[in-house]
mmCIF file of C-alpha atoms and ligand atoms in Angstrom:
data_model
loop_
_atom_site.group_PDB
_atom_site.id
_atom_site.type_symbol
_atom_site.label_atom_id
_atom_site.label_comp_id
_atom_site.label_asym_id
_atom_site.label_seq_id
_atom_site.Cartn_x
_atom_site.Cartn_y
_atom_site.Cartn_z
ATOM 1 C CA UNK H 1 -12.846 11.411 -13.064
ATOM 2 C CA UNK H 2 -10.392 9.035 -11.373
ATOM 3 C CA UNK H 3 -11.488 5.511 -10.478
ATOM 4 C CA UNK H 4 -9.844 4.364 -7.240
ATOM 5 C CA UNK H 5 -10.210 0.642 -6.644
ATOM 6 C CA UNK H 6 -9.743 -0.408 -3.035
ATOM 7 C CA UNK H 7 -10.378 3.152 -1.910
ATOM 8 C CA UNK H 8 -11.882 2.023 1.402
ATOM 9 C CA UNK H 9 -8.585 0.419 2.450
ATOM 10 C CA UNK H 10 -5.522 1.879 4.150
ATOM 11 C CA UNK H 11 -3.472 3.202 1.232
ATOM 12 C CA UNK H 12 -6.375 3.612 -1.202
ATOM 13 C CA UNK H 13 -8.335 5.837 1.191
ATOM 14 C CA UNK H 14 -5.380 8.150 1.846
ATOM 15 C CA UNK H 15 -4.875 8.450 -1.900
ATOM 16 C CA UNK H 16 -8.582 9.086 -2.553
ATOM 17 C CA UNK H 17 -8.507 11.812 0.099
ATOM 18 C CA UNK H 18 -5.499 13.517 -1.522
ATOM 19 C CA UNK H 19 -7.203 13.368 -4.928
ATOM 20 C CA UNK H 20 -10.424 14.843 -3.517
ATOM 21 C CA UNK H 21 -8.458 17.628 -1.830
ATOM 22 C CA UNK H 22 -6.683 18.377 -5.110
ATOM 23 C CA UNK H 23 -10.059 18.839 -6.744
ATOM 24 C CA UNK H 24 -10.211 15.625 -8.775
ATOM 25 C CA UNK H 25 -13.547 13.911 -9.221
ATOM 26 C CA UNK H 26 -13.146 10.543 -7.519
ATOM 27 C CA UNK H 27 -15.128 7.343 -7.678
ATOM 28 C CA UNK H 28 -14.150 4.679 -5.163
ATOM 29 C CA UNK H 29 -14.826 1.065 -6.160
ATOM 30 C CA UNK H 30 -14.504 -1.375 -3.263
ATOM 31 C CA UNK H 31 -16.167 -4.634 -2.220
ATOM 32 C CA UNK H 32 -15.651 -3.769 1.480
ATOM 33 C CA UNK H 33 -14.143 -7.192 2.147
ATOM 34 C CA UNK H 34 -11.340 -5.544 4.116
ATOM 35 C CA UNK H 35 -12.129 -1.825 3.754
ATOM 36 C CA UNK H 36 -14.433 0.113 6.055
ATOM 37 C CA UNK H 37 -17.681 2.017 5.529
ATOM 38 C CA UNK H 38 -16.571 4.472 8.201
ATOM 39 C CA UNK H 39 -13.554 5.342 6.019
ATOM 40 C CA UNK H 40 -15.907 6.138 3.148
ATOM 41 C CA UNK H 41 -17.995 8.363 5.427
ATOM 42 C CA UNK H 42 -14.808 10.285 6.261
ATOM 43 C CA UNK H 43 -14.039 10.706 2.552
ATOM 44 C CA UNK H 44 -17.576 11.887 1.900
ATOM 45 C CA UNK H 45 -17.270 14.496 4.653
ATOM 46 C CA UNK H 46 -13.957 15.734 3.277
ATOM 47 C CA UNK H 47 -15.321 16.166 -0.250
ATOM 48 C CA UNK H 48 -16.459 19.784 -0.206
ATOM 49 C CA UNK H 49 -18.294 19.695 -3.476
ATOM 50 C CA UNK H 50 -19.838 16.739 -5.190
ATOM 51 C CA UNK H 51 -16.485 15.261 -6.212
ATOM 52 C CA UNK H 52 -16.712 11.930 -4.402
ATOM 53 C CA UNK H 53 -18.757 8.847 -5.185
ATOM 54 C CA UNK H 54 -18.677 5.297 -3.897
ATOM 55 C CA UNK H 55 -19.682 2.205 -5.776
ATOM 56 C CA UNK H 56 -19.777 -1.087 -3.903
ATOM 57 C CA UNK H 57 -18.485 -3.631 -6.334
ATOM 58 C CA UNK H 58 -16.147 -6.533 -6.908
ATOM 59 C CA UNK H 59 -13.480 -6.778 -9.598
ATOM 60 C CA UNK H 60 -14.528 -10.371 -10.207
ATOM 61 C CA UNK H 61 -17.975 -9.148 -11.242
ATOM 62 C CA UNK H 62 -17.892 -7.656 -14.742
ATOM 63 C CA UNK H 63 -21.368 -6.151 -14.331
ATOM 64 C CA UNK H 64 -20.104 -4.185 -11.316
ATOM 65 C CA UNK H 65 -17.188 -2.977 -13.425
ATOM 66 C CA UNK H 66 -19.447 -1.976 -16.316
ATOM 67 C CA UNK H 67 -21.468 0.060 -13.856
ATOM 68 C CA UNK H 68 -18.352 1.818 -12.558
ATOM 69 C CA UNK H 69 -17.023 2.669 -16.012
ATOM 70 C CA UNK H 70 -20.345 3.671 -17.518
ATOM 71 C CA UNK H 71 -21.171 5.951 -14.576
ATOM 72 C CA UNK H 72 -18.907 8.773 -15.713
ATOM 73 C CA UNK H 73 -15.998 9.954 -17.733
ATOM 74 C CA UNK H 74 -13.157 7.968 -16.261
ATOM 75 C CA UNK H 75 -9.827 9.417 -17.232
ATOM 76 C CA UNK H 76 -7.522 7.088 -15.299
ATOM 77 C CA UNK H 77 -7.541 4.288 -12.745
ATOM 78 C CA UNK H 78 -5.537 3.997 -9.533
ATOM 79 C CA UNK H 79 -5.680 0.366 -8.569
ATOM 80 C CA UNK H 80 -5.221 -0.657 -4.927
ATOM 81 C CA UNK H 81 -7.848 -3.378 -4.519
ATOM 82 C CA UNK H 82 -6.016 -6.586 -3.578
ATOM 83 C CA UNK H 83 -5.426 -9.030 -0.793
ATOM 84 C CA UNK H 84 -2.062 -8.225 0.751
ATOM 85 C CA UNK H 85 -1.151 -10.607 3.546
ATOM 86 C CA UNK H 86 1.933 -12.593 2.727
ATOM 87 C CA UNK H 87 1.252 -15.397 5.242
ATOM 88 C CA UNK H 88 -2.347 -15.824 4.144
ATOM 89 C CA UNK H 89 -1.217 -16.000 0.500
ATOM 90 C CA UNK H 90 0.961 -19.002 1.314
ATOM 91 C CA UNK H 91 -1.945 -20.799 3.040
ATOM 92 C CA UNK H 92 -4.533 -19.905 0.393
ATOM 93 C CA UNK H 93 -2.819 -19.059 -2.930
ATOM 94 C CA UNK H 94 -6.026 -19.608 -4.932
ATOM 95 C CA UNK H 95 -7.624 -16.671 -3.116
ATOM 96 C CA UNK H 96 -4.691 -14.442 -4.069
ATOM 97 C CA UNK H 97 -4.380 -15.537 -7.675
ATOM 98 C CA UNK H 98 -8.132 -15.288 -8.288
ATOM 99 C CA UNK H 99 -8.698 -11.959 -6.607
ATOM 100 C CA UNK H 100 -5.460 -10.159 -7.423
ATOM 101 C CA UNK H 101 -4.702 -11.487 -10.913
ATOM 102 C CA UNK H 102 -8.163 -12.321 -12.310
ATOM 103 C CA UNK H 103 -9.626 -9.198 -10.704
ATOM 104 C CA UNK H 104 -6.985 -6.994 -12.327
ATOM 105 C CA UNK H 105 -7.480 -8.713 -15.676
ATOM 106 C CA UNK H 106 -11.194 -7.858 -15.494
ATOM 107 C CA UNK H 107 -10.310 -4.288 -14.611
ATOM 108 C CA UNK H 108 -7.917 -3.994 -17.552
ATOM 109 C CA UNK H 109 -10.518 -5.509 -19.886
ATOM 110 C CA UNK H 110 -13.050 -2.940 -18.701
ATOM 111 C CA UNK H 111 -10.476 -0.222 -19.373
ATOM 112 C CA UNK H 112 -10.102 -1.521 -22.942
ATOM 113 C CA UNK H 113 -13.837 -1.643 -23.403
ATOM 114 C CA UNK H 114 -14.352 1.922 -22.172
ATOM 115 C CA UNK H 115 -11.179 3.340 -23.773
ATOM 116 C CA UNK H 116 -9.400 4.229 -20.554
ATOM 117 C CA UNK H 117 -5.664 4.052 -21.160
ATOM 118 C CA UNK H 118 -3.922 5.089 -17.929
ATOM 119 C CA UNK H 119 -3.444 3.085 -14.734
ATOM 120 C CA UNK H 120 -1.355 3.543 -11.592
ATOM 121 C CA UNK H 121 -0.891 0.228 -9.827
ATOM 122 C CA UNK H 122 0.173 -0.617 -6.285
ATOM 123 C CA UNK H 123 2.929 -3.149 -6.647
ATOM 124 C CA UNK H 124 5.318 -4.225 -3.928
ATOM 125 C CA UNK H 125 8.880 -4.879 -2.867
ATOM 126 C CA UNK H 126 7.656 -8.471 -2.417
ATOM 127 C CA UNK H 127 8.034 -8.859 -6.214
ATOM 128 C CA UNK H 128 11.830 -8.848 -5.687
ATOM 129 C CA UNK H 129 11.858 -11.781 -3.263
ATOM 130 C CA UNK H 130 15.034 -12.443 -1.286
ATOM 131 C CA UNK H 131 17.380 -9.521 -2.106
ATOM 132 C CA UNK H 132 20.695 -10.237 -3.813
ATOM 133 C CA UNK H 133 21.883 -6.670 -3.173
ATOM 134 C CA UNK H 134 20.901 -3.747 -0.919
ATOM 135 C CA UNK H 135 19.645 -1.130 -1.655
ATOM 136 C CA UNK H 136 17.276 -2.674 -4.182
ATOM 137 C CA UNK H 137 16.934 -0.758 -7.432
ATOM 138 C CA UNK H 138 14.342 -1.433 -10.125
ATOM 139 C CA UNK H 139 16.742 -3.624 -12.154
ATOM 140 C CA UNK H 140 17.093 -6.047 -9.243
ATOM 141 C CA UNK H 141 15.867 -9.541 -10.273
ATOM 142 C CA UNK H 142 12.206 -10.200 -9.512
ATOM 143 C CA UNK H 143 11.885 -13.639 -7.939
ATOM 144 C CA UNK H 144 8.997 -13.490 -5.482
ATOM 145 C CA UNK H 145 9.013 -16.074 -2.705
ATOM 146 C CA UNK H 146 5.290 -16.091 -1.917
ATOM 147 C CA UNK H 147 1.995 -16.071 -3.861
ATOM 148 C CA UNK H 148 1.248 -12.477 -2.831
ATOM 149 C CA UNK H 149 4.474 -11.240 -4.444
ATOM 150 C CA UNK H 150 3.950 -13.480 -7.435
ATOM 151 C CA UNK H 151 0.396 -12.198 -7.960
ATOM 152 C CA UNK H 152 1.696 -8.618 -8.085
ATOM 153 C CA UNK H 153 4.539 -9.562 -10.432
ATOM 154 C CA UNK H 154 2.121 -11.376 -12.757
ATOM 155 C CA UNK H 155 0.039 -8.193 -12.928
ATOM 156 C CA UNK H 156 3.136 -6.141 -13.777
ATOM 157 C CA UNK H 157 3.831 -8.517 -16.688
ATOM 158 C CA UNK H 158 0.201 -8.400 -17.824
ATOM 159 C CA UNK H 159 0.399 -4.599 -17.804
ATOM 160 C CA UNK H 160 3.469 -4.689 -20.082
ATOM 161 C CA UNK H 161 1.567 -6.887 -22.523
ATOM 162 C CA UNK H 162 -1.515 -4.648 -22.346
ATOM 163 C CA UNK H 163 0.672 -1.671 -23.224
ATOM 164 C CA UNK H 164 2.226 -3.456 -26.223
ATOM 165 C CA UNK H 165 -1.065 -4.835 -27.532
ATOM 166 C CA UNK H 166 -3.680 -2.250 -26.485
ATOM 167 C CA UNK H 167 -1.644 0.859 -25.621
ATOM 168 C CA UNK H 168 -2.736 0.975 -21.976
ATOM 169 C CA UNK H 169 -0.035 2.909 -20.105
ATOM 170 C CA UNK H 170 0.797 1.896 -16.540
ATOM 171 C CA UNK H 171 2.913 3.108 -13.675
ATOM 172 C CA UNK H 172 3.695 0.375 -11.165
ATOM 173 C CA UNK H 173 4.737 1.606 -7.755
ATOM 174 C CA UNK H 174 6.685 -0.935 -5.746
ATOM 175 C CA UNK H 175 6.025 -0.059 -2.144
ATOM 176 C CA UNK H 176 8.431 -0.923 0.629
ATOM 177 C CA UNK H 177 6.994 -0.708 4.184
ATOM 178 C CA UNK H 178 4.186 1.832 4.251
ATOM 179 C CA UNK H 179 3.729 3.514 7.632
ATOM 180 C CA UNK H 180 1.872 6.282 9.427
ATOM 181 C CA UNK H 181 -1.468 7.992 9.036
ATOM 182 C CA UNK H 182 -3.023 11.199 7.778
ATOM 183 C CA UNK H 183 -1.342 13.987 9.769
ATOM 184 C CA UNK H 184 -4.789 15.329 10.741
ATOM 185 C CA UNK H 185 -5.815 11.816 11.968
ATOM 186 C CA UNK H 186 -8.831 11.671 9.704
ATOM 187 C CA UNK H 187 -7.671 8.330 8.295
ATOM 188 C CA UNK H 188 -5.089 5.737 9.268
ATOM 189 C CA UNK H 189 -4.089 2.109 9.170
ATOM 190 C CA UNK H 190 -6.999 -0.162 10.120
ATOM 191 C CA UNK H 191 -6.472 -3.815 9.318
ATOM 192 C CA UNK H 192 -8.335 -6.699 10.922
ATOM 193 C CA UNK H 193 -6.353 -8.658 11.932
ATOM 194 C CA UNK H 194 -3.379 -6.314 12.138
ATOM 195 C CA UNK H 195 -0.089 -7.935 11.114
ATOM 196 C CA UNK H 196 2.172 -4.902 10.610
ATOM 197 C CA UNK H 197 4.956 -3.852 12.914
ATOM 198 C CA UNK H 198 4.211 -0.243 13.894
ATOM 199 C CA UNK H 199 0.456 -0.588 14.584
ATOM 200 C CA UNK H 200 1.128 -3.777 16.534
ATOM 201 C CA UNK H 201 3.703 -2.093 18.767
ATOM 202 C CA UNK H 202 1.379 0.882 19.295
ATOM 203 C CA UNK H 203 -1.696 -1.270 19.951
ATOM 204 C CA UNK H 204 0.187 -3.085 22.714
ATOM 205 C CA UNK H 205 0.350 0.194 24.705
ATOM 206 C CA UNK H 206 -3.412 0.231 25.260
ATOM 207 C CA UNK H 207 -5.216 -1.454 28.159
ATOM 208 C CA UNK H 208 -6.243 -5.107 27.704
ATOM 209 C CA UNK H 209 -4.159 -5.507 24.571
ATOM 210 C CA UNK H 210 -1.768 -8.263 23.548
ATOM 211 C CA UNK H 211 1.909 -8.009 24.390
ATOM 212 C CA UNK H 212 3.947 -7.034 21.342
ATOM 213 C CA UNK H 213 5.718 -10.013 19.781
ATOM 214 C CA UNK H 214 9.102 -9.413 18.138
ATOM 215 C CA UNK H 215 9.728 -12.013 15.449
ATOM 216 C CA UNK H 216 13.350 -13.082 15.036
ATOM 217 C CA UNK H 217 16.351 -11.618 16.860
ATOM 218 C CA UNK H 218 19.029 -13.762 15.219
ATOM 219 C CA UNK H 219 19.222 -12.229 11.734
ATOM 220 C CA UNK H 220 22.547 -11.184 10.273
ATOM 221 C CA UNK H 221 21.870 -7.467 10.838
ATOM 222 C CA UNK H 222 23.344 -4.897 13.214
ATOM 223 C CA UNK H 223 21.110 -5.841 16.157
ATOM 224 C CA UNK H 224 19.778 -9.216 14.992
ATOM 225 C CA UNK H 225 16.326 -7.958 13.912
ATOM 226 C CA UNK H 226 15.014 -7.401 10.367
ATOM 227 C CA UNK H 227 15.771 -4.184 8.519
ATOM 228 C CA UNK H 228 12.963 -2.476 6.617
ATOM 229 C CA UNK H 229 12.527 0.772 4.715
ATOM 230 C CA UNK H 230 9.528 2.608 6.205
ATOM 231 C CA UNK H 231 7.885 5.022 3.804
ATOM 232 C CA UNK H 232 5.349 7.512 5.126
ATOM 233 C CA UNK H 233 1.815 7.156 3.770
ATOM 234 C CA UNK H 234 1.512 10.846 2.837
ATOM 235 C CA UNK H 235 4.814 10.748 0.941
ATOM 236 C CA UNK H 236 3.676 7.537 -0.749
ATOM 237 C CA UNK H 237 0.389 9.130 -1.802
ATOM 238 C CA UNK H 238 2.257 12.059 -3.352
ATOM 239 C CA UNK H 239 4.033 9.576 -5.636
ATOM 240 C CA UNK H 240 0.616 8.419 -6.885
ATOM 241 C CA UNK H 241 -0.431 11.977 -7.715
ATOM 242 C CA UNK H 242 2.860 12.526 -9.541
ATOM 243 C CA UNK H 243 2.421 9.235 -11.422
ATOM 244 C CA UNK H 244 -1.035 10.315 -12.524
ATOM 245 C CA UNK H 245 0.340 13.644 -13.758
ATOM 246 C CA UNK H 246 3.180 11.777 -15.478
ATOM 247 C CA UNK H 247 0.730 9.572 -17.383
ATOM 248 C CA UNK H 248 -1.521 12.520 -18.211
ATOM 249 C CA UNK H 249 1.494 14.227 -19.792
ATOM 250 C CA UNK H 250 2.006 11.191 -22.028
ATOM 251 C CA UNK H 251 4.583 9.347 -19.903
ATOM 252 C CA UNK H 252 5.495 5.828 -20.973
ATOM 253 C CA UNK H 253 4.796 2.657 -19.008
ATOM 254 C CA UNK H 254 7.283 2.433 -16.132
ATOM 255 C CA UNK H 255 7.847 1.169 -12.593
ATOM 256 C CA UNK H 256 9.343 2.781 -9.508
ATOM 257 C CA UNK H 257 10.419 1.842 -6.010
ATOM 258 C CA UNK H 258 8.814 3.856 -3.243
ATOM 259 C CA UNK H 259 11.022 3.892 -0.188
ATOM 260 C CA UNK H 260 13.457 6.201 1.604
ATOM 261 C CA UNK H 261 16.788 4.446 0.952
ATOM 262 C CA UNK H 262 17.117 4.159 4.746
ATOM 263 C CA UNK H 263 16.762 0.936 6.686
ATOM 264 C CA UNK H 264 15.638 0.599 10.297
ATOM 265 C CA UNK H 265 15.704 -2.517 12.407
ATOM 266 C CA UNK H 266 12.654 -3.806 14.270
ATOM 267 C CA UNK H 267 14.429 -2.932 17.538
ATOM 268 C CA UNK H 268 15.043 0.645 16.341
ATOM 269 C CA UNK H 269 11.379 1.012 15.432
ATOM 270 C CA UNK H 270 10.400 -0.379 18.820
ATOM 271 C CA UNK H 271 12.666 2.093 20.666
ATOM 272 C CA UNK H 272 11.280 4.996 18.651
ATOM 273 C CA UNK H 273 7.737 3.873 19.494
ATOM 274 C CA UNK H 274 8.666 3.924 23.201
ATOM 275 C CA UNK H 275 9.976 7.476 22.765
ATOM 276 C CA UNK H 276 6.914 8.726 20.869
ATOM 277 C CA UNK H 277 4.415 7.112 23.243
ATOM 278 C CA UNK H 278 6.533 7.877 26.346
ATOM 279 C CA UNK H 279 5.831 4.339 27.569
ATOM 280 C CA UNK H 280 7.889 1.308 28.477
ATOM 281 C CA UNK H 281 6.385 -1.182 26.078
ATOM 282 C CA UNK H 282 6.485 -4.830 27.027
ATOM 283 C CA UNK H 283 7.841 -7.187 24.422
ATOM 284 C CA UNK H 284 7.963 -10.929 23.938
ATOM 285 C CA UNK H 285 10.735 -12.325 21.740
ATOM 286 C CA UNK H 286 9.552 -14.946 19.275
ATOM 287 C CA UNK H 287 11.212 -17.113 16.617
ATOM 288 C CA UNK H 288 11.556 -15.771 13.068
ATOM 289 C CA UNK H 289 8.314 -15.312 11.125
ATOM 290 C CA UNK H 290 8.328 -17.494 8.037
ATOM 291 C CA UNK H 291 9.217 -15.723 4.790
ATOM 292 C CA UNK H 292 10.735 -12.560 6.313
ATOM 293 C CA UNK H 293 13.892 -11.475 4.427
ATOM 294 C CA UNK H 294 16.610 -10.035 6.701
ATOM 295 C CA UNK H 295 16.775 -6.707 4.863
ATOM 296 C CA UNK H 296 14.664 -4.712 2.403
ATOM 297 C CA UNK H 297 15.822 -1.216 1.537
ATOM 298 C CA UNK H 298 14.834 0.689 -1.595
ATOM 299 C CA UNK H 299 17.002 2.593 -3.979
ATOM 300 C CA UNK H 300 14.569 5.417 -4.771
ATOM 301 C CA UNK H 301 16.727 7.315 -7.299
ATOM 302 C CA UNK H 302 14.523 6.489 -10.282
ATOM 303 C CA UNK H 303 11.309 7.878 -8.744
ATOM 304 C CA UNK H 304 13.201 11.022 -7.776
ATOM 305 C CA UNK H 305 14.612 11.501 -11.253
ATOM 306 C CA UNK H 306 11.610 10.634 -13.394
ATOM 307 C CA UNK H 307 8.623 11.511 -11.205
ATOM 308 C CA UNK H 308 10.330 14.351 -9.320
ATOM 309 C CA UNK H 309 9.273 12.669 -6.072
ATOM 310 C CA UNK H 310 10.918 13.388 -2.694
ATOM 311 C CA UNK H 311 9.954 11.566 0.481
ATOM 312 C CA UNK H 312 9.916 14.204 3.204
ATOM 313 C CA UNK H 313 8.683 12.617 6.409
ATOM 314 C CA UNK H 314 10.826 10.757 8.926
ATOM 315 C CA UNK H 315 10.109 7.435 10.586
ATOM 316 C CA UNK H 316 9.364 9.373 13.773
ATOM 317 C CA UNK H 317 6.750 11.431 11.880
ATOM 318 C CA UNK H 318 5.128 8.179 10.751
ATOM 319 C CA UNK H 319 5.079 6.741 14.264
ATOM 320 C CA UNK H 320 3.648 9.979 15.680
ATOM 321 C CA UNK H 321 0.795 10.117 13.170
ATOM 322 C CA UNK H 322 0.168 6.371 13.564
ATOM 323 C CA UNK H 323 -0.073 6.828 17.352
ATOM 324 C CA UNK H 324 -2.511 9.742 17.054
ATOM 325 C CA UNK H 325 -4.674 7.634 14.738
ATOM 326 C CA UNK H 326 -4.434 4.554 16.943
ATOM 327 C CA UNK H 327 -5.695 6.554 19.933
ATOM 328 C CA UNK H 328 -8.683 7.629 17.865
ATOM 329 C CA UNK H 329 -9.326 4.066 16.697
ATOM 330 C CA UNK H 330 -9.136 2.698 20.242
ATOM 331 C CA UNK H 331 -11.572 5.370 21.474
ATOM 332 C CA UNK H 332 -13.941 4.402 18.672
ATOM 333 C CA UNK H 333 -13.681 0.686 19.520
ATOM 334 C CA UNK H 334 -14.349 1.381 23.215
ATOM 335 C CA UNK H 335 -17.283 3.744 22.653
HETATM 336 N N1 UFG T 1 7.157 -7.804 13.016
HETATM 337 C C1 UFG T 1 7.247 -8.158 14.352
HETATM 338 N N2 UFG T 1 6.091 -8.213 15.069
HETATM 339 C C2 UFG T 1 4.868 -7.930 14.535
HETATM 340 C C3 UFG T 1 4.796 -7.561 13.171
HETATM 341 C C4 UFG T 1 5.964 -7.520 12.441
HETATM 342 O O1 UFG T 1 8.328 -8.420 14.873
HETATM 343 O O2 UFG T 1 3.850 -8.005 15.254
HETATM 344 C C5 UFG T 1 8.409 -7.732 12.220
HETATM 345 C C6 UFG T 1 8.390 -8.670 11.028
HETATM 346 O O3 UFG T 1 8.816 -9.954 11.403
HETATM 347 C C7 UFG T 1 9.336 -7.953 10.065
HETATM 348 C C8 UFG T 1 9.084 -6.473 10.359
HETATM 349 O O4 UFG T 1 8.490 -6.444 11.651
HETATM 350 O O5 UFG T 1 10.642 -8.261 10.395
HETATM 351 C C9 UFG T 1 8.141 -5.795 9.378
HETATM 352 O O6 UFG T 1 6.950 -6.582 9.268
HETATM 353 P P1 UFG T 1 5.583 -6.042 8.632
HETATM 354 O O7 UFG T 1 4.583 -7.152 8.744
HETATM 355 O O8 UFG T 1 5.226 -4.737 9.226
HETATM 356 O O9 UFG T 1 5.967 -5.775 7.119
HETATM 357 P P2 UFG T 1 6.589 -6.782 6.030
HETATM 358 O O10 UFG T 1 7.985 -6.291 5.797
HETATM 359 O O11 UFG T 1 6.437 -8.183 6.387
HETATM 360 O O12 UFG T 1 5.597 -6.566 4.812
HETATM 361 C C10 UFG T 1 5.413 -5.402 4.121
HETATM 362 C C11 UFG T 1 3.990 -5.357 3.586
HETATM 363 C C12 UFG T 1 3.734 -6.486 2.612
HETATM 364 C C13 UFG T 1 4.751 -6.466 1.528
HETATM 365 C C14 UFG T 1 6.138 -6.422 2.094
HETATM 366 C C15 UFG T 1 7.123 -6.198 1.011
HETATM 367 O O13 UFG T 1 3.102 -5.471 4.646
HETATM 368 O O14 UFG T 1 2.468 -6.327 2.046
HETATM 369 O O15 UFG T 1 6.295 -5.360 3.046
HETATM 370 O O16 UFG T 1 8.332 -6.628 1.375
HETATM 371 F F1 UFG T 1 4.646 -7.554 0.771
#
């Protein structure tokens, strides 16, 4: 059985779905602070047999964790549960350090207690901070510039120590910009409030919605807007399945960038959204958003070599699936 923390959230739910479809027994542990019950209903409907369970619980509550670990034979953990908004982490660092770091420490302690020795962890490109070279490989210095990035880096360090001292093996996946939705539109990105680029552009195409705001057009990039590396959610999920297999085969603790090695500017993404939606999307130009580096592009060679991972989907694929999902979400909101 695989324990998926944060399995009611965007990335966690897509991963739980892929695990269920592969025939793994899955238990989702989520406090529903940002995840959705409706997402869990979808997962339950997808699980053909009895291979999906949900436990409402909080990582800060050790009793909840005991319940999760004692409920079955947990073979490995895939850990998504975390707060993930950079801006919010600057305003309220205590929330991020307590939830992300203390919560993970409790999870790792529970793993020790119940002799579970494999964990796949969602880390982030935000652990690198302001890039000193592009593309960013895994040896790039890690100097996060916000509490969110620091909380994830602290966990990476804790995981190294837990390997040395207690032999808990981890794979840390450093995500760049995750985009898109399940290609059958069963699940998708559903944040409240939404802060990410692609869903915000797409949302602005619906009636009574806010005009899309483009933050910063004076960066030192080819068209003045920020460059990001957009990795499709389904490709990203595949890397988690490969990481799990890697650990099951006795792989050592390691960390990998998950990106495409291709950068796209905000303006390029916007233009592609206009093409996919066949709409002229109105846009308001705003000053730079605090804490946004000009460019973040991953060198993904290591994940290709060691995990045998290959991202296959294009940015256009991600925008198409995100748009399909967004239409479904809007219909749900308006019903
Ligand atoms: N942007 C806009 N308008 C919006 C939203 C975003 O112009 O409404 C711009 C941002 O300023 C940035 C780019 O679009 O230039 C991408 O922004 P996102 O918020 O979509 O993504 P980030 O690159 O800020 O953040 C993502 C993850 C974080 C993670 C980070 C790692 O959301 O969790 O990558 O670098 F920390």
